[in-house]
Amino acid sequence: MPRGALSAAALAATLSLALASCSSSSGSDSSGPAPGAEGTGGGKPLVVGVTSDPDTLFPWKATQFQAVNVLQNLYGTLTEFDKDLNVVPGLAESWEASEDGRTLTLKLRQGVTFADGSAFDSADVKSSLDKIMDEKTAAVARASLSSVKSVEAPDATTVVLKLSAPDAALPANLATVNMAMLSSDDTEEKLSATPNGTGPFKLGKRVPSQSITLTRNDAYWGAEKAKSPAVEFRVIPDESSIVSAMQSGNVQLAVFNDPLVAQTAEGGGTITVAKTPQLNYHVLQLNARRGELGDVNVRLAVQCAIDRKQVLDTAALGEGEVTGPNTAPAFKSDPNKRPCPARDLAKAADYLAKAGKSGGVTIKTIVSQGEYATSVNEAQNLKAQLAEAKINLDLEVLESGAFVDRWVAADFDAAVALNGGRPDPDGSYGRYFTSDGNLNKVAGYSSDKLDKLFAEGKATTDQAARKAIYDHVAAELEDNAAWIWLFSGYTYTATTSGVQGFTPMANGSLQSLRAASVS
């Protein structure tokens, strides 16, 4: 299998741009995201096989992988990531920080329109950022704007962000679809039915639980438009069935999580598979605010009772690596520095005894079936391992939408999850593990020490200093067994002959669908 490569230097470069100015010509910067094909000619629609339907079409609340994959092709963001995860211009063609780092001035592209034909300008940016910061909106990226005190729009093409302190993570955080720029005239109710973005595609047709079709946006601001006239996300319940659909010619592209399915697909000879290391991480989330898990000794017992390599080998055929909290190469955690880097049942028993639970504990655990392929196997292996330590995982397997609903509501003691990773640790964890983070309820853990560390990490621009700070963040999370980090794996991008232009990315993004075509 060909392997995608993730450059540590490239990720470090992401942060070197953080508080520096950056500029490009309108839509033609060759350092930007993978461009679409030349011209807007005909071409064939591209069919992408997926295992679940988007659970929302409102970008500020999207957490499900499939929803994010669809929405990032419909909406635009102020900054974007290129294929190496460097921060590059998006709807903002440049940005510049003041000398003290407390003001960030963005210059917007001109001539950009929304899918409904209305013009995009600074009023839309101010409206979008103000609403994301409003707690009533319940936007999942609200914490990423915690340093922003105010948003000003002095003219139609300029936006000025006044910050409480320098924020090295802000340019990268603005690149996620949860920070999509919306028309100031739109509402959540309207957009949940009819998306209206500035992206390379527009919503064509949706058949719930069956398919969602995006059509090329010929008014897209980029110098090159999407190559395919349409991209259909076709819902097929499991990855093995998607392989069959590809072999029969009904699907041309799919991204698999299960290495066994990827091997099967490539073994047929008509499908090519590209293997790409990912920043995401498989994790057993523990809710320290519920039941037995409120005792740190119970959480540490869980941590010591798990052989992470066994989970990786059993669920993912060893395809990946055991990981700590920070997965980006520039900030990577050392998993050997955690309590119980190797499974230790004696220590697990000692921790249960300290908690007064020598007889054992039961932890109700939710598991998603459908959003990613290895979840149930991971959960079953964890259950078997923990049973040997008198820790019973009471598994509740849910379909993807129900899992996301329970997860967002923090309605669980524990959750077997696959969470997306980002190039910057603040983007990955600031919203989870700070006391005012908008997903802190989901994380189930915070501390004054973590609040201080995250604030220091954002305010520091020196790369080595930031690495040291986020090493301390990882240690605080591991020493208190906030969650149990397991492993990072790969995605396997399968394409049939005739598919060209698609570039897999280490953050799992499907943004290069704009460059993909099928002959």
Short mmCIF file of C-alpha atoms in Angstrom, two decimals:
data_model
loop_
_atom_site.label_atom_id
_atom_site.label_comp_id
_atom_site.label_asym_id
_atom_site.label_seq_id
_atom_site.Cartn_x
_atom_site.Cartn_y
_atom_site.Cartn_z
CA MET A 1 0.00 0.00 0.00
CA PRO A 2 1.30 3.48 -0.74
CA ARG A 3 1.84 5.48 2.42
CA GLY A 4 0.91 9.11 2.99
CA ALA A 5 3.64 11.01 4.79
CA LEU A 6 3.11 13.60 7.54
CA SER A 7 5.97 16.04 7.92
CA ALA A 8 6.83 17.22 11.43
CA ALA A 9 8.53 20.18 9.89
CA ALA A 10 5.37 21.05 8.01
CA LEU A 11 3.36 20.99 11.22
CA ALA A 12 5.94 23.13 12.95
CA ALA A 13 5.62 25.58 10.08
CA THR A 14 1.92 25.86 10.83
CA LEU A 15 2.76 27.54 14.09
CA SER A 16 5.54 29.69 12.71
CA LEU A 17 2.79 31.48 10.81
CA ALA A 18 0.63 31.92 13.87
CA LEU A 19 1.20 35.56 14.72
CA ALA A 20 3.01 36.58 11.57
CA SER A 21 1.45 38.27 8.60
CA CYS A 22 0.48 36.14 5.63
CA SER A 23 -0.78 37.13 2.20
CA SER A 24 -1.63 35.73 -1.21
CA SER A 25 -3.12 36.82 -4.46
CA SER A 26 -6.83 36.29 -4.84
CA GLY A 27 -7.41 32.55 -4.94
CA SER A 28 -4.31 31.66 -6.98
CA ASP A 29 -1.69 31.07 -4.28
CA SER A 30 0.04 27.80 -5.14
CA SER A 31 0.76 27.22 -1.42
CA GLY A 32 -2.95 27.04 -0.65
CA PRO A 33 -5.25 24.03 -0.44
CA ALA A 34 -5.27 21.58 -3.31
CA PRO A 35 -6.93 23.43 -6.17
CA GLY A 36 -9.71 22.20 -8.37
CA ALA A 37 -9.29 21.34 -12.01
CA GLU A 38 -8.86 23.95 -14.68
CA GLY A 39 -12.10 25.23 -16.08
CA THR A 40 -15.64 24.27 -15.23
CA GLY A 41 -16.30 21.74 -17.98
CA GLY A 42 -18.54 18.70 -17.76
CA GLY A 43 -17.09 15.50 -16.35
CA LYS A 44 -18.74 12.68 -14.46
CA PRO A 45 -20.21 12.89 -10.96
CA LEU A 46 -18.05 11.31 -8.27
CA VAL A 47 -19.73 8.88 -5.86
CA VAL A 48 -18.21 8.57 -2.39
CA GLY A 49 -19.24 5.66 -0.17
CA VAL A 50 -19.90 6.49 3.49
CA THR A 51 -21.33 4.45 6.36
CA SER A 52 -23.56 7.11 7.92
CA ASP A 53 -25.68 10.12 7.05
CA PRO A 54 -24.68 13.58 8.38
CA ASP A 55 -26.42 14.19 11.68
CA THR A 56 -26.49 17.95 11.09
CA LEU A 57 -25.99 20.43 8.27
CA PHE A 58 -25.25 23.33 10.61
CA PRO A 59 -21.45 23.78 10.64
CA TRP A 60 -21.06 25.41 14.04
CA LYS A 61 -22.45 22.32 15.79
CA ALA A 62 -20.98 19.53 13.63
CA THR A 63 -18.92 16.94 15.53
CA GLN A 64 -19.75 13.77 13.58
CA PHE A 65 -17.04 12.94 11.04
CA GLN A 66 -19.45 12.54 8.14
CA ALA A 67 -21.15 15.87 8.83
CA VAL A 68 -17.77 17.62 8.94
CA ASN A 69 -16.68 15.97 5.67
CA VAL A 70 -19.78 17.21 3.86
CA LEU A 71 -19.86 20.69 5.38
CA GLN A 72 -16.20 21.50 4.71
CA ASN A 73 -17.04 21.28 1.00
CA LEU A 74 -20.03 23.63 1.31
CA TYR A 75 -18.61 26.34 3.58
CA GLY A 76 -15.55 28.57 3.69
CA THR A 77 -13.33 29.57 6.62
CA LEU A 78 -11.08 32.58 7.15
CA THR A 79 -7.96 30.40 7.03
CA GLU A 80 -7.44 26.92 5.63
CA PHE A 81 -4.92 24.07 5.83
CA ASP A 82 -2.89 22.97 2.84
CA LYS A 83 -2.12 19.30 2.24
CA ASP A 84 0.79 19.48 4.73
CA LEU A 85 -1.40 21.19 7.36
CA ASN A 86 0.27 24.56 7.04
CA VAL A 87 -2.12 27.46 7.70
CA VAL A 88 -2.82 29.30 4.45
CA PRO A 89 -5.29 32.00 3.33
CA GLY A 90 -8.95 31.22 2.92
CA LEU A 91 -11.67 33.87 2.95
CA ALA A 92 -9.05 36.08 4.57
CA GLU A 93 -6.37 36.69 1.94
CA SER A 94 -3.96 37.98 4.60
CA TRP A 95 -3.66 38.67 8.31
CA GLU A 96 -1.23 40.60 10.48
CA ALA A 97 -0.66 40.75 14.22
CA SER A 98 0.20 43.92 16.10
CA GLU A 99 3.59 44.18 17.77
CA ASP A 100 2.14 43.26 21.16
CA GLY A 101 0.14 40.38 19.69
CA ARG A 102 -3.16 41.72 21.04
CA THR A 103 -4.67 42.78 17.72
CA LEU A 104 -5.11 40.60 14.64
CA THR A 105 -6.14 42.40 11.44
CA LEU A 106 -7.55 40.33 8.58
CA LYS A 107 -8.01 41.49 5.00
CA LEU A 108 -10.86 39.70 3.24
CA ARG A 109 -11.11 38.55 -0.34
CA GLN A 110 -13.29 40.66 -2.58
CA GLY A 111 -15.92 39.34 -4.94
CA VAL A 112 -16.85 36.33 -2.79
CA THR A 113 -20.51 35.29 -2.76
CA PHE A 114 -22.62 32.81 -0.86
CA ALA A 115 -24.43 29.99 -2.62
CA ASP A 116 -27.62 32.10 -2.74
CA GLY A 117 -25.74 34.84 -4.64
CA SER A 118 -25.48 37.33 -1.77
CA ALA A 119 -22.15 39.07 -1.21
CA PHE A 120 -19.71 38.09 1.55
CA ASP A 121 -18.08 40.92 3.52
CA SER A 122 -16.79 41.93 6.93
CA ALA A 123 -20.31 42.23 8.38
CA ASP A 124 -20.73 38.48 7.84
CA VAL A 125 -17.41 37.77 9.55
CA LYS A 126 -18.29 39.95 12.56
CA SER A 127 -21.74 38.38 12.78
CA SER A 128 -20.32 34.86 12.53
CA LEU A 129 -17.58 35.32 15.14
CA ASP A 130 -19.87 37.17 17.54
CA LYS A 131 -22.44 34.38 17.32
CA ILE A 132 -19.84 31.63 17.73
CA MET A 133 -18.63 33.38 20.89
CA ASP A 134 -22.19 33.70 22.23
CA GLU A 135 -22.78 30.87 24.69
CA LYS A 136 -26.44 30.71 23.61
CA THR A 137 -25.38 29.55 20.14
CA ALA A 138 -23.80 26.38 21.60
CA ALA A 139 -21.11 26.44 18.93
CA VAL A 140 -18.60 23.63 19.47
CA ALA A 141 -15.62 25.90 18.65
CA ARG A 142 -16.54 28.72 21.06
CA ALA A 143 -13.54 28.07 23.31
CA SER A 144 -11.18 28.56 20.36
CA LEU A 145 -12.16 32.24 20.42
CA SER A 146 -11.68 32.67 24.17
CA SER A 147 -8.88 35.19 23.62
CA VAL A 148 -11.07 37.43 21.42
CA LYS A 149 -12.50 40.39 23.36
CA SER A 150 -14.20 42.07 20.41
CA VAL A 151 -14.62 41.93 16.65
CA GLU A 152 -14.60 45.14 14.62
CA ALA A 153 -15.42 45.68 10.94
CA PRO A 154 -14.06 49.14 10.04
CA ASP A 155 -14.79 48.62 6.35
CA ALA A 156 -16.22 45.94 4.05
CA THR A 157 -12.92 44.11 3.55
CA THR A 158 -11.26 44.51 6.96
CA VAL A 159 -11.87 42.69 10.24
CA VAL A 160 -10.00 43.54 13.44
CA LEU A 161 -9.88 41.08 16.35
CA LYS A 162 -9.01 42.61 19.72
CA LEU A 163 -7.41 39.95 21.94
CA SER A 164 -7.00 39.70 25.70
CA ALA A 165 -3.55 38.17 25.13
CA PRO A 166 -1.47 36.93 22.19
CA ASP A 167 -2.98 33.75 20.74
CA ALA A 168 -0.56 31.59 18.75
CA ALA A 169 -3.25 28.98 18.07
CA LEU A 170 -5.86 31.35 16.61
CA PRO A 171 -4.95 31.24 12.88
CA ALA A 172 -5.02 27.42 12.92
CA ASN A 173 -8.25 27.35 14.93
CA LEU A 174 -9.96 29.58 12.36
CA ALA A 175 -9.36 26.90 9.70
CA THR A 176 -11.93 24.36 10.98
CA VAL A 177 -15.43 24.08 9.54
CA ASN A 178 -16.81 24.73 13.04
CA MET A 179 -15.58 28.29 12.34
CA ALA A 180 -17.39 28.52 8.98
CA MET A 181 -18.37 31.99 7.87
CA LEU A 182 -22.14 32.34 7.51
CA SER A 183 -24.28 35.08 6.01
CA SER A 184 -25.47 37.50 8.67
CA ASP A 185 -28.97 37.07 7.24
CA ASP A 186 -29.09 33.30 7.84
CA THR A 187 -30.36 31.35 10.83
CA GLU A 188 -29.60 27.91 12.21
CA GLU A 189 -33.10 26.74 11.31
CA LYS A 190 -32.70 27.84 7.70
CA LEU A 191 -29.19 26.43 7.26
CA SER A 192 -30.10 23.09 8.82
CA ALA A 193 -32.35 22.53 5.81
CA THR A 194 -30.54 24.51 3.11
CA PRO A 195 -26.81 25.18 3.56
CA ASN A 196 -25.63 28.53 2.19
CA GLY A 197 -21.86 28.69 2.11
CA THR A 198 -18.95 30.06 0.11
CA GLY A 199 -17.36 26.68 -0.58
CA PRO A 200 -16.51 24.89 -3.85
CA PHE A 201 -19.84 23.02 -3.83
CA LYS A 202 -23.51 23.77 -3.17
CA LEU A 203 -26.20 21.46 -1.84
CA GLY A 204 -27.90 19.62 -4.69
CA LYS A 205 -30.24 16.92 -3.39
CA ARG A 206 -30.62 15.04 -0.15
CA VAL A 207 -32.41 11.76 0.46
CA PRO A 208 -32.21 11.18 4.24
CA SER A 209 -30.31 8.03 5.23
CA GLN A 210 -29.56 7.32 1.57
CA SER A 211 -27.50 10.05 -0.06
CA ILE A 212 -26.53 13.69 -0.16
CA THR A 213 -25.39 15.24 -3.43
CA LEU A 214 -23.28 18.38 -3.77
CA THR A 215 -23.07 20.26 -7.07
CA ARG A 216 -20.21 22.42 -8.31
CA ASN A 217 -20.38 26.07 -7.25
CA ASP A 218 -19.36 27.90 -10.42
CA ALA A 219 -19.27 31.17 -8.45
CA TYR A 220 -16.63 29.79 -6.05
CA TRP A 221 -13.97 32.40 -5.27
CA GLY A 222 -11.01 30.15 -6.05
CA ALA A 223 -9.17 30.67 -9.33
CA GLU A 224 -10.00 27.06 -10.21
CA LYS A 225 -13.43 25.56 -9.66
CA ALA A 226 -14.28 22.06 -8.50
CA LYS A 227 -13.41 19.54 -11.20
CA SER A 228 -16.38 17.22 -10.70
CA PRO A 229 -19.82 18.56 -11.62
CA ALA A 230 -21.22 16.78 -8.56
CA VAL A 231 -20.12 14.67 -5.59
CA GLU A 232 -22.62 12.22 -4.13
CA PHE A 233 -22.08 10.87 -0.61
CA ARG A 234 -23.91 7.53 -0.76
CA VAL A 235 -24.81 5.90 2.55
CA ILE A 236 -23.91 2.19 2.67
CA PRO A 237 -24.14 0.65 6.15
CA ASP A 238 -20.74 -1.02 6.45
CA GLU A 239 -17.30 -0.76 4.90
CA SER A 240 -17.32 -4.28 3.41
CA SER A 241 -20.49 -3.43 1.50
CA ILE A 242 -18.81 -0.26 0.21
CA VAL A 243 -16.01 -2.43 -1.21
CA SER A 244 -18.61 -4.49 -3.06
CA ALA A 245 -20.16 -1.29 -4.43
CA MET A 246 -16.75 -0.15 -5.64
CA GLN A 247 -16.07 -3.48 -7.29
CA SER A 248 -19.39 -3.25 -9.14
CA GLY A 249 -18.63 0.30 -10.31
CA ASN A 250 -21.33 2.07 -8.27
CA VAL A 251 -18.90 3.89 -5.97
CA GLN A 252 -15.56 5.40 -6.96
CA LEU A 253 -14.04 6.62 -3.68
CA ALA A 254 -14.21 5.72 0.00
CA VAL A 255 -12.16 6.29 3.14
CA PHE A 256 -11.90 3.22 5.38
CA ASN A 257 -10.86 2.91 9.03
CA ASP A 258 -10.71 -0.89 9.12
CA PRO A 259 -7.33 -2.20 7.87
CA LEU A 260 -8.82 -5.62 7.13
CA VAL A 261 -11.40 -4.05 4.81
CA ALA A 262 -8.62 -2.04 3.16
CA GLN A 263 -6.63 -5.21 2.54
CA THR A 264 -9.68 -6.91 1.08
CA ALA A 265 -10.35 -3.94 -1.20
CA GLU A 266 -6.81 -3.80 -2.53
CA GLY A 267 -6.63 -7.56 -2.95
CA GLY A 268 -9.24 -7.47 -5.71
CA GLY A 269 -6.88 -5.72 -8.09
CA THR A 270 -9.32 -3.07 -9.34
CA ILE A 271 -9.07 -0.73 -6.36
CA THR A 272 -6.05 1.33 -5.25
CA VAL A 273 -5.62 2.06 -1.53
CA ALA A 274 -3.54 4.88 -0.04
CA LYS A 275 -2.60 4.58 3.63
CA THR A 276 -2.31 7.87 5.55
CA PRO A 277 -1.24 8.32 9.20
CA GLN A 278 -3.74 10.36 11.17
CA LEU A 279 -3.70 12.95 13.94
CA ASN A 280 -6.92 11.52 15.36
CA TYR A 281 -6.83 9.23 18.38
CA HIS A 282 -8.80 6.29 19.72
CA VAL A 283 -9.67 6.84 23.35
CA LEU A 284 -11.69 5.56 26.27
CA GLN A 285 -13.24 8.77 27.56
CA LEU A 286 -13.93 8.78 31.28
CA ASN A 287 -16.39 11.21 32.83
CA ALA A 288 -14.79 12.16 36.13
CA ARG A 289 -18.00 13.87 37.23
CA ARG A 290 -20.11 10.71 37.25
CA GLY A 291 -20.34 7.78 39.61
CA GLU A 292 -17.30 5.68 40.48
CA LEU A 293 -15.13 7.64 38.05
CA GLY A 294 -15.20 10.67 40.33
CA ASP A 295 -12.42 8.97 42.29
CA VAL A 296 -9.04 9.42 40.59
CA ASN A 297 -7.95 6.05 41.98
CA VAL A 298 -10.70 4.29 40.04
CA ARG A 299 -9.63 6.08 36.87
CA LEU A 300 -5.99 5.15 37.46
CA ALA A 301 -7.04 1.55 38.03
CA VAL A 302 -8.68 1.58 34.60
CA GLN A 303 -5.53 3.07 33.09
CA CYS A 304 -3.24 0.45 34.63
CA ALA A 305 -5.47 -2.46 33.64
CA ILE A 306 -5.29 -1.80 29.88
CA ASP A 307 -2.69 -3.08 27.43
CA ARG A 308 -3.02 -0.49 24.68
CA LYS A 309 -0.96 -2.49 22.22
CA GLN A 310 -3.39 -5.37 22.63
CA VAL A 311 -6.30 -3.06 21.77
CA LEU A 312 -4.42 -1.85 18.69
CA ASP A 313 -3.50 -5.36 17.58
CA THR A 314 -6.97 -6.77 18.17
CA ALA A 315 -9.10 -3.97 16.71
CA ALA A 316 -6.79 -2.56 14.02
CA LEU A 317 -4.37 -5.41 13.18
CA GLY A 318 -1.52 -3.41 14.73
CA GLU A 319 -1.96 -0.67 12.12
CA GLY A 320 -1.01 2.40 14.11
CA GLU A 321 0.89 3.35 17.24
CA VAL A 322 0.14 3.64 20.94
CA THR A 323 -0.27 7.33 21.73
CA GLY A 324 -0.56 9.88 24.48
CA PRO A 325 -2.75 12.99 24.29
CA ASN A 326 -0.67 15.04 21.82
CA THR A 327 -0.59 13.33 18.42
CA ALA A 328 0.85 16.02 16.09
CA PRO A 329 4.56 15.31 15.40
CA ALA A 330 5.63 18.79 16.53
CA PHE A 331 4.03 18.20 19.96
CA LYS A 332 3.94 14.40 20.25
CA SER A 333 3.52 12.97 23.75
CA ASP A 334 5.72 10.17 25.03
CA PRO A 335 3.33 7.36 26.06
CA ASN A 336 6.07 5.84 28.23
CA LYS A 337 5.82 8.78 30.63
CA ARG A 338 2.27 7.97 31.75
CA PRO A 339 1.42 6.07 34.92
CA CYS A 340 1.48 2.37 34.03
CA PRO A 341 2.95 2.64 30.52
CA ALA A 342 2.64 -1.16 30.48
CA ARG A 343 -0.34 -3.12 31.79
CA ASP A 344 -0.02 -3.70 35.54
CA LEU A 345 -2.91 -5.59 37.17
CA ALA A 346 -1.26 -5.43 40.60
CA LYS A 347 -1.21 -1.63 40.48
CA ALA A 348 -4.77 -1.61 39.19
CA ALA A 349 -5.80 -3.66 42.22
CA ASP A 350 -3.91 -1.28 44.53
CA TYR A 351 -5.72 1.73 43.06
CA LEU A 352 -9.11 0.02 43.48
CA ALA A 353 -8.22 -0.74 47.08
CA LYS A 354 -7.34 2.93 47.68
CA ALA A 355 -10.76 3.81 46.32
CA GLY A 356 -12.38 1.29 48.67
CA LYS A 357 -13.53 -0.76 45.67
CA SER A 358 -11.53 -3.97 45.98
CA GLY A 359 -14.65 -5.90 45.04
CA GLY A 360 -14.77 -4.18 41.67
CA VAL A 361 -16.73 -1.48 39.86
CA THR A 362 -19.15 -1.26 36.94
CA ILE A 363 -18.82 1.54 34.37
CA LYS A 364 -21.61 2.18 31.87
CA THR A 365 -19.96 2.77 28.51
CA ILE A 366 -21.41 3.97 25.20
CA VAL A 367 -20.05 2.72 21.87
CA SER A 368 -20.75 4.01 18.34
CA GLN A 369 -21.63 1.53 15.63
CA GLY A 370 -21.31 2.97 12.16
CA GLU A 371 -19.21 6.11 12.46
CA TYR A 372 -15.93 4.18 12.43
CA ALA A 373 -15.31 0.52 11.82
CA THR A 374 -13.15 -0.60 14.75
CA SER A 375 -15.28 0.76 17.62
CA VAL A 376 -17.09 -2.41 18.68
CA ASN A 377 -13.95 -4.54 18.49
CA GLU A 378 -12.10 -1.97 20.61
CA ALA A 379 -14.91 -1.94 23.17
CA GLN A 380 -15.05 -5.73 23.41
CA ASN A 381 -11.30 -5.99 23.90
CA LEU A 382 -11.35 -3.29 26.56
CA LYS A 383 -14.20 -5.08 28.31
CA ALA A 384 -12.29 -8.37 28.34
CA GLN A 385 -9.09 -6.80 29.64
CA LEU A 386 -10.76 -4.76 32.35
CA ALA A 387 -12.80 -7.72 33.56
CA GLU A 388 -9.52 -9.28 34.72
CA ALA A 389 -9.12 -6.28 37.03
CA LYS A 390 -12.68 -6.53 38.38
CA ILE A 391 -13.73 -3.52 36.30
CA ASN A 392 -16.88 -4.24 34.33
CA LEU A 393 -17.55 -2.15 31.22
CA ASP A 394 -21.31 -2.32 30.72
CA LEU A 395 -21.41 -1.67 26.96
CA GLU A 396 -24.29 0.11 25.23
CA VAL A 397 -23.85 0.03 21.44
CA LEU A 398 -25.61 2.90 19.66
CA GLU A 399 -26.02 3.92 16.04
CA SER A 400 -23.89 6.91 15.06
CA GLY A 401 -26.51 9.66 15.48
CA ALA A 402 -27.68 8.41 18.87
CA PHE A 403 -24.07 8.12 20.05
CA VAL A 404 -23.30 11.70 19.04
CA ASP A 405 -26.42 12.96 20.83
CA ARG A 406 -25.45 11.17 24.04
CA TRP A 407 -21.81 12.23 23.68
CA VAL A 408 -22.59 15.94 23.20
CA ALA A 409 -24.93 15.83 26.18
CA ALA A 410 -22.21 14.11 28.29
CA ASP A 411 -24.80 11.43 29.01
CA PHE A 412 -22.32 8.66 29.72
CA ASP A 413 -19.91 7.37 32.37
CA ALA A 414 -17.43 6.30 29.70
CA ALA A 415 -17.33 6.36 25.91
CA VAL A 416 -15.26 4.44 23.38
CA ALA A 417 -14.49 7.16 20.87
CA LEU A 418 -12.42 8.23 17.90
CA ASN A 419 -11.72 11.96 18.17
CA GLY A 420 -10.26 14.16 15.47
CA GLY A 421 -6.79 15.59 16.01
CA ARG A 422 -5.43 18.97 14.95
CA PRO A 423 -1.97 20.38 14.26
CA ASP A 424 -2.18 22.58 17.35
CA PRO A 425 -2.86 21.08 20.82
CA ASP A 426 -4.99 24.03 21.83
CA GLY A 427 -7.34 23.29 18.95
CA SER A 428 -7.42 19.64 19.98
CA TYR A 429 -7.97 20.07 23.70
CA GLY A 430 -8.58 23.66 24.80
CA ARG A 431 -12.33 23.32 24.31
CA TYR A 432 -12.35 20.07 26.30
CA PHE A 433 -10.10 20.51 29.32
CA THR A 434 -10.33 24.18 30.30
CA SER A 435 -12.92 25.00 32.93
CA ASP A 436 -14.73 27.40 30.57
CA GLY A 437 -14.27 25.23 27.47
CA ASN A 438 -17.54 24.70 25.66
CA LEU A 439 -16.98 20.90 25.54
CA ASN A 440 -15.74 20.62 29.10
CA LYS A 441 -19.00 18.94 30.09
CA VAL A 442 -18.18 16.24 27.53
CA ALA A 443 -14.58 15.95 28.75
CA GLY A 444 -15.66 15.53 32.35
CA TYR A 445 -12.43 16.95 33.75
CA SER A 446 -10.69 20.29 34.31
CA SER A 447 -8.29 21.84 36.81
CA ASP A 448 -6.78 25.20 37.69
CA LYS A 449 -3.41 23.86 36.55
CA LEU A 450 -4.77 22.98 33.11
CA ASP A 451 -6.42 26.40 32.77
CA LYS A 452 -3.07 28.05 33.46
CA LEU A 453 -1.15 25.78 31.09
CA PHE A 454 -3.54 26.28 28.18
CA ALA A 455 -3.41 30.05 28.68
CA GLU A 456 0.39 29.94 28.63
CA GLY A 457 0.41 27.75 25.53
CA LYS A 458 -1.74 30.20 23.56
CA ALA A 459 0.21 33.26 24.67
CA THR A 460 3.61 31.79 23.76
CA THR A 461 4.94 31.91 20.20
CA ASP A 462 8.29 30.16 20.73
CA GLN A 463 7.97 26.61 19.37
CA ALA A 464 10.21 24.90 21.94
CA ALA A 465 8.47 26.67 24.81
CA ARG A 466 5.05 25.65 23.50
CA LYS A 467 6.20 22.02 23.21
CA ALA A 468 7.29 22.07 26.86
CA ILE A 469 3.97 23.58 27.97
CA TYR A 470 1.88 20.99 26.14
CA ASP A 471 4.09 18.22 27.53
CA HIS A 472 2.94 19.46 30.95
CA VAL A 473 -0.66 19.43 29.72
CA ALA A 474 -0.28 15.81 28.64
CA ALA A 475 1.27 14.88 32.00
CA GLU A 476 -1.58 16.51 33.93
CA LEU A 477 -4.14 14.61 31.84
CA GLU A 478 -2.35 11.27 32.13
CA ASP A 479 -1.43 11.55 35.82
CA ASN A 480 -5.11 12.10 36.63
CA ALA A 481 -6.36 9.56 34.05
CA ALA A 482 -8.75 12.15 32.69
CA TRP A 483 -9.18 9.87 29.67
CA ILE A 484 -7.40 6.71 28.56
CA TRP A 485 -5.59 7.45 25.30
CA LEU A 486 -5.15 4.26 23.28
CA PHE A 487 -3.69 4.62 19.79
CA SER A 488 -3.56 6.63 16.59
CA GLY A 489 -4.18 4.80 13.35
CA TYR A 490 -4.50 5.32 9.63
CA THR A 491 -7.14 6.08 7.09
CA TYR A 492 -7.24 4.03 3.92
CA THR A 493 -8.40 5.96 0.88
CA ALA A 494 -9.74 3.57 -1.74
CA THR A 495 -10.25 4.70 -5.33
CA THR A 496 -11.27 2.94 -8.49
CA SER A 497 -9.39 3.40 -11.75
CA GLY A 498 -10.14 6.73 -13.36
CA VAL A 499 -10.26 8.74 -10.11
CA GLN A 500 -7.70 11.53 -10.13
CA GLY A 501 -6.75 14.49 -7.99
CA PHE A 502 -7.82 13.41 -4.50
CA THR A 503 -5.18 13.98 -1.78
CA PRO A 504 -5.68 12.30 1.62
CA MET A 505 -4.77 14.47 4.62
CA ALA A 506 -3.49 13.64 8.09
CA ASN A 507 -6.39 15.46 9.76
CA GLY A 508 -8.90 13.33 7.85
CA SER A 509 -10.15 16.26 5.77
CA LEU A 510 -11.89 15.59 2.45
CA GLN A 511 -11.30 19.16 1.24
CA SER A 512 -9.45 17.92 -1.84
CA LEU A 513 -12.72 16.59 -3.26
CA ARG A 514 -12.69 19.94 -5.04
CA ALA A 515 -9.69 18.64 -7.03
CA ALA A 516 -11.03 15.14 -7.63
CA SER A 517 -12.52 13.83 -10.86
CA VAL A 518 -13.47 10.50 -12.40
CA SER A 519 -13.05 9.59 -16.04
#
